[in-house]
mmCIF file of C-alpha atoms in Angstrom:
data_model
loop_
_atom_site.group_PDB
_atom_site.id
_atom_site.type_symbol
_atom_site.label_atom_id
_atom_site.label_comp_id
_atom_site.label_asym_id
_atom_site.label_seq_id
_atom_site.Cartn_x
_atom_site.Cartn_y
_atom_site.Cartn_z
ATOM 1 C CA MET A 1 -23.704 -82.429 -30.480
ATOM 2 C CA PRO A 2 -20.140 -83.570 -30.567
ATOM 3 C CA ASP A 3 -17.044 -81.186 -30.139
ATOM 4 C CA ARG A 4 -17.044 -79.201 -33.259
ATOM 5 C CA ASN A 5 -12.992 -80.486 -33.402
ATOM 6 C CA GLU A 6 -13.854 -83.995 -32.844
ATOM 7 C CA LEU A 7 -16.311 -83.776 -35.357
ATOM 8 C CA PHE A 8 -14.039 -81.463 -38.360
ATOM 9 C CA ALA A 9 -11.752 -84.719 -37.834
ATOM 10 C CA GLY A 10 -13.807 -86.996 -38.443
ATOM 11 C CA LEU A 11 -15.271 -85.330 -40.948
ATOM 12 C CA SER A 12 -12.479 -84.769 -43.015
ATOM 13 C CA ARG A 13 -11.782 -89.037 -42.759
ATOM 14 C CA SER A 14 -15.205 -89.827 -43.991
ATOM 15 C CA ASP A 15 -14.347 -90.965 -48.015
ATOM 16 C CA PHE A 16 -18.240 -89.375 -48.356
ATOM 17 C CA ARG A 17 -17.317 -86.450 -46.914
ATOM 18 C CA SER A 18 -13.997 -84.971 -47.707
ATOM 19 C CA ARG A 19 -14.750 -85.265 -51.617
ATOM 20 C CA PHE A 20 -17.025 -82.066 -51.229
ATOM 21 C CA HIS A 21 -14.702 -78.781 -52.133
ATOM 22 C CA LEU A 22 -16.102 -75.179 -53.005
ATOM 23 C CA THR A 23 -15.466 -73.988 -56.898
ATOM 24 C CA GLU A 24 -14.113 -71.243 -58.215
ATOM 25 C CA LYS A 25 -17.711 -70.154 -58.986
ATOM 26 C CA ASP A 26 -18.939 -70.681 -55.075
ATOM 27 C CA LYS A 27 -16.740 -68.803 -53.547
ATOM 28 C CA ALA A 28 -17.512 -65.683 -55.656
ATOM 29 C CA TYR A 29 -20.810 -66.528 -55.148
ATOM 30 C CA ILE A 30 -19.858 -66.345 -51.701
ATOM 31 C CA SER A 31 -17.644 -63.113 -52.088
ATOM 32 C CA GLU A 32 -19.658 -61.401 -53.795
ATOM 33 C CA LYS A 33 -22.419 -61.763 -51.533
ATOM 34 C CA GLY A 34 -21.190 -61.803 -47.657
ATOM 35 C CA MET A 35 -21.121 -63.941 -45.326
ATOM 36 C CA ASP A 36 -24.236 -62.319 -43.700
ATOM 37 C CA THR A 37 -26.592 -63.614 -46.762
ATOM 38 C CA ILE A 38 -24.892 -66.853 -46.807
ATOM 39 C CA ARG A 39 -26.065 -67.558 -43.476
ATOM 40 C CA SER A 40 -29.134 -66.106 -43.804
ATOM 41 C CA HIS A 41 -29.093 -68.429 -46.586
ATOM 42 C CA ALA A 42 -28.032 -71.256 -44.776
ATOM 43 C CA LYS A 43 -31.173 -70.358 -41.919
ATOM 44 C CA ASP A 44 -34.012 -71.004 -44.024
ATOM 45 C CA PHE A 45 -32.702 -74.318 -45.708
ATOM 46 C CA ILE A 46 -32.591 -75.642 -42.181
ATOM 47 C CA GLU A 47 -35.536 -74.370 -41.189
ATOM 48 C CA LYS A 48 -37.728 -75.210 -44.504
ATOM 49 C CA ARG A 49 -35.554 -78.431 -45.261
ATOM 50 C CA LEU A 50 -34.764 -79.967 -41.518
ATOM 51 C CA SER A 51 -37.033 -78.799 -38.783
ATOM 52 C CA PRO A 52 -39.987 -80.575 -39.681
ATOM 53 C CA GLU A 53 -40.697 -83.695 -37.458
ATOM 54 C CA ASN A 54 -41.228 -85.866 -41.378
ATOM 55 C CA PRO A 55 -38.903 -82.896 -43.184
ATOM 56 C CA GLU A 56 -40.354 -84.100 -47.435
ATOM 57 C CA ASN A 57 -38.044 -86.559 -48.785
ATOM 58 C CA ASP A 58 -35.459 -86.518 -45.756
ATOM 59 C CA GLY A 59 -32.249 -88.423 -47.261
ATOM 60 C CA LYS A 60 -33.204 -86.378 -50.684
ATOM 61 C CA GLN A 61 -33.283 -83.352 -49.862
ATOM 62 C CA THR A 62 -30.372 -81.970 -50.116
ATOM 63 C CA PRO A 63 -29.158 -80.595 -53.858
ATOM 64 C CA MET A 64 -25.210 -81.976 -54.564
ATOM 65 C CA LYS A 65 -24.372 -78.492 -56.347
ATOM 66 C CA GLY A 66 -26.512 -75.403 -56.891
ATOM 67 C CA HIS A 67 -25.590 -73.330 -53.406
ATOM 68 C CA PRO A 68 -22.676 -73.323 -51.215
ATOM 69 C CA VAL A 69 -24.816 -73.981 -48.129
ATOM 70 C CA PHE A 70 -25.311 -77.264 -50.018
ATOM 71 C CA ILE A 71 -21.767 -78.291 -50.634
ATOM 72 C CA ALA A 72 -21.339 -77.572 -47.027
ATOM 73 C CA GLN A 73 -24.820 -79.588 -45.134
ATOM 74 C CA HIS A 74 -23.005 -82.429 -46.907
ATOM 75 C CA ALA A 75 -20.228 -81.553 -46.266
ATOM 76 C CA ALA A 76 -20.950 -80.968 -42.701
ATOM 77 C CA ALA A 77 -22.969 -84.199 -43.148
ATOM 78 C CA CYS A 78 -25.783 -81.907 -42.382
ATOM 79 C CA CYS A 79 -28.429 -82.749 -45.058
ATOM 80 C CA CYS A 80 -30.530 -85.323 -43.489
ATOM 81 C CA ARG A 81 -31.820 -86.578 -40.552
ATOM 82 C CA GLY A 82 -29.808 -89.490 -40.062
ATOM 83 C CA CYS A 83 -26.714 -88.118 -41.150
ATOM 84 C CA LEU A 84 -28.044 -85.110 -38.015
ATOM 85 C CA GLU A 85 -28.525 -88.427 -35.831
ATOM 86 C CA LYS A 86 -25.250 -90.366 -37.509
ATOM 87 C CA TRP A 87 -22.554 -87.222 -36.674
ATOM 88 C CA HIS A 88 -24.568 -84.593 -35.001
ATOM 89 C CA LYS A 89 -26.310 -86.403 -32.425
ATOM 90 C CA ILE A 90 -29.378 -84.481 -33.522
ATOM 91 C CA PRO A 91 -32.496 -87.181 -32.673
ATOM 92 C CA SER A 92 -34.693 -87.701 -36.002
ATOM 93 C CA GLY A 93 -38.783 -87.882 -35.201
ATOM 94 C CA LYS A 94 -38.856 -84.614 -33.973
ATOM 95 C CA VAL A 95 -38.845 -81.092 -34.736
ATOM 96 C CA LEU A 96 -35.849 -78.846 -35.069
ATOM 97 C CA THR A 97 -35.273 -76.740 -31.717
ATOM 98 C CA GLN A 98 -34.485 -73.213 -32.232
ATOM 99 C CA THR A 99 -30.955 -74.118 -30.145
ATOM 100 C CA GLU A 100 -30.226 -77.350 -32.745
ATOM 101 C CA GLN A 101 -30.625 -75.201 -36.077
ATOM 102 C CA ALA A 102 -28.724 -73.137 -34.423
ATOM 103 C CA TYR A 103 -26.101 -74.936 -34.616
ATOM 104 C CA ILE A 104 -26.399 -76.376 -37.612
ATOM 105 C CA VAL A 105 -26.182 -73.207 -39.615
ATOM 106 C CA ASP A 106 -23.058 -72.518 -37.152
ATOM 107 C CA VAL A 107 -21.091 -75.761 -38.772
ATOM 108 C CA LEU A 108 -21.703 -75.199 -42.110
ATOM 109 C CA MET A 109 -20.349 -71.506 -41.723
ATOM 110 C CA GLU A 110 -17.924 -72.811 -39.952
ATOM 111 C CA TRP A 111 -17.134 -76.158 -43.197
ATOM 112 C CA ILE A 112 -17.731 -72.737 -45.299
ATOM 113 C CA GLU A 113 -15.506 -70.623 -43.404
ATOM 114 C CA ARG A 114 -12.721 -72.676 -43.432
ATOM 115 C CA ALA A 115 -13.180 -74.375 -47.100
ATOM 116 C CA LEU A 116 -12.529 -70.619 -48.169
#
């Protein structure tokens, strides 16, 4: 898995990834719910949508809006197994380990904290 500073520097240079920002509504939602709840949502989304060996609708399973974690997933290249492999060196075609899932959640939470 890549060094976080190098990862975020690379993401910031990507035209696609750098287009994602939290809206005021997203920020208000985070403030209202708290970071522990947002982390819990991120864990749930990763476990259900990304961790299976072959996720349903892979490449299209993460909405582009509707929750701050979805925005973070696209911005941090944690939206599908192809992006996880390309940006995070986590191979597709296998179930994600607990360690890999925890790493992804940590990356998402770091992106959110940087975006606030």
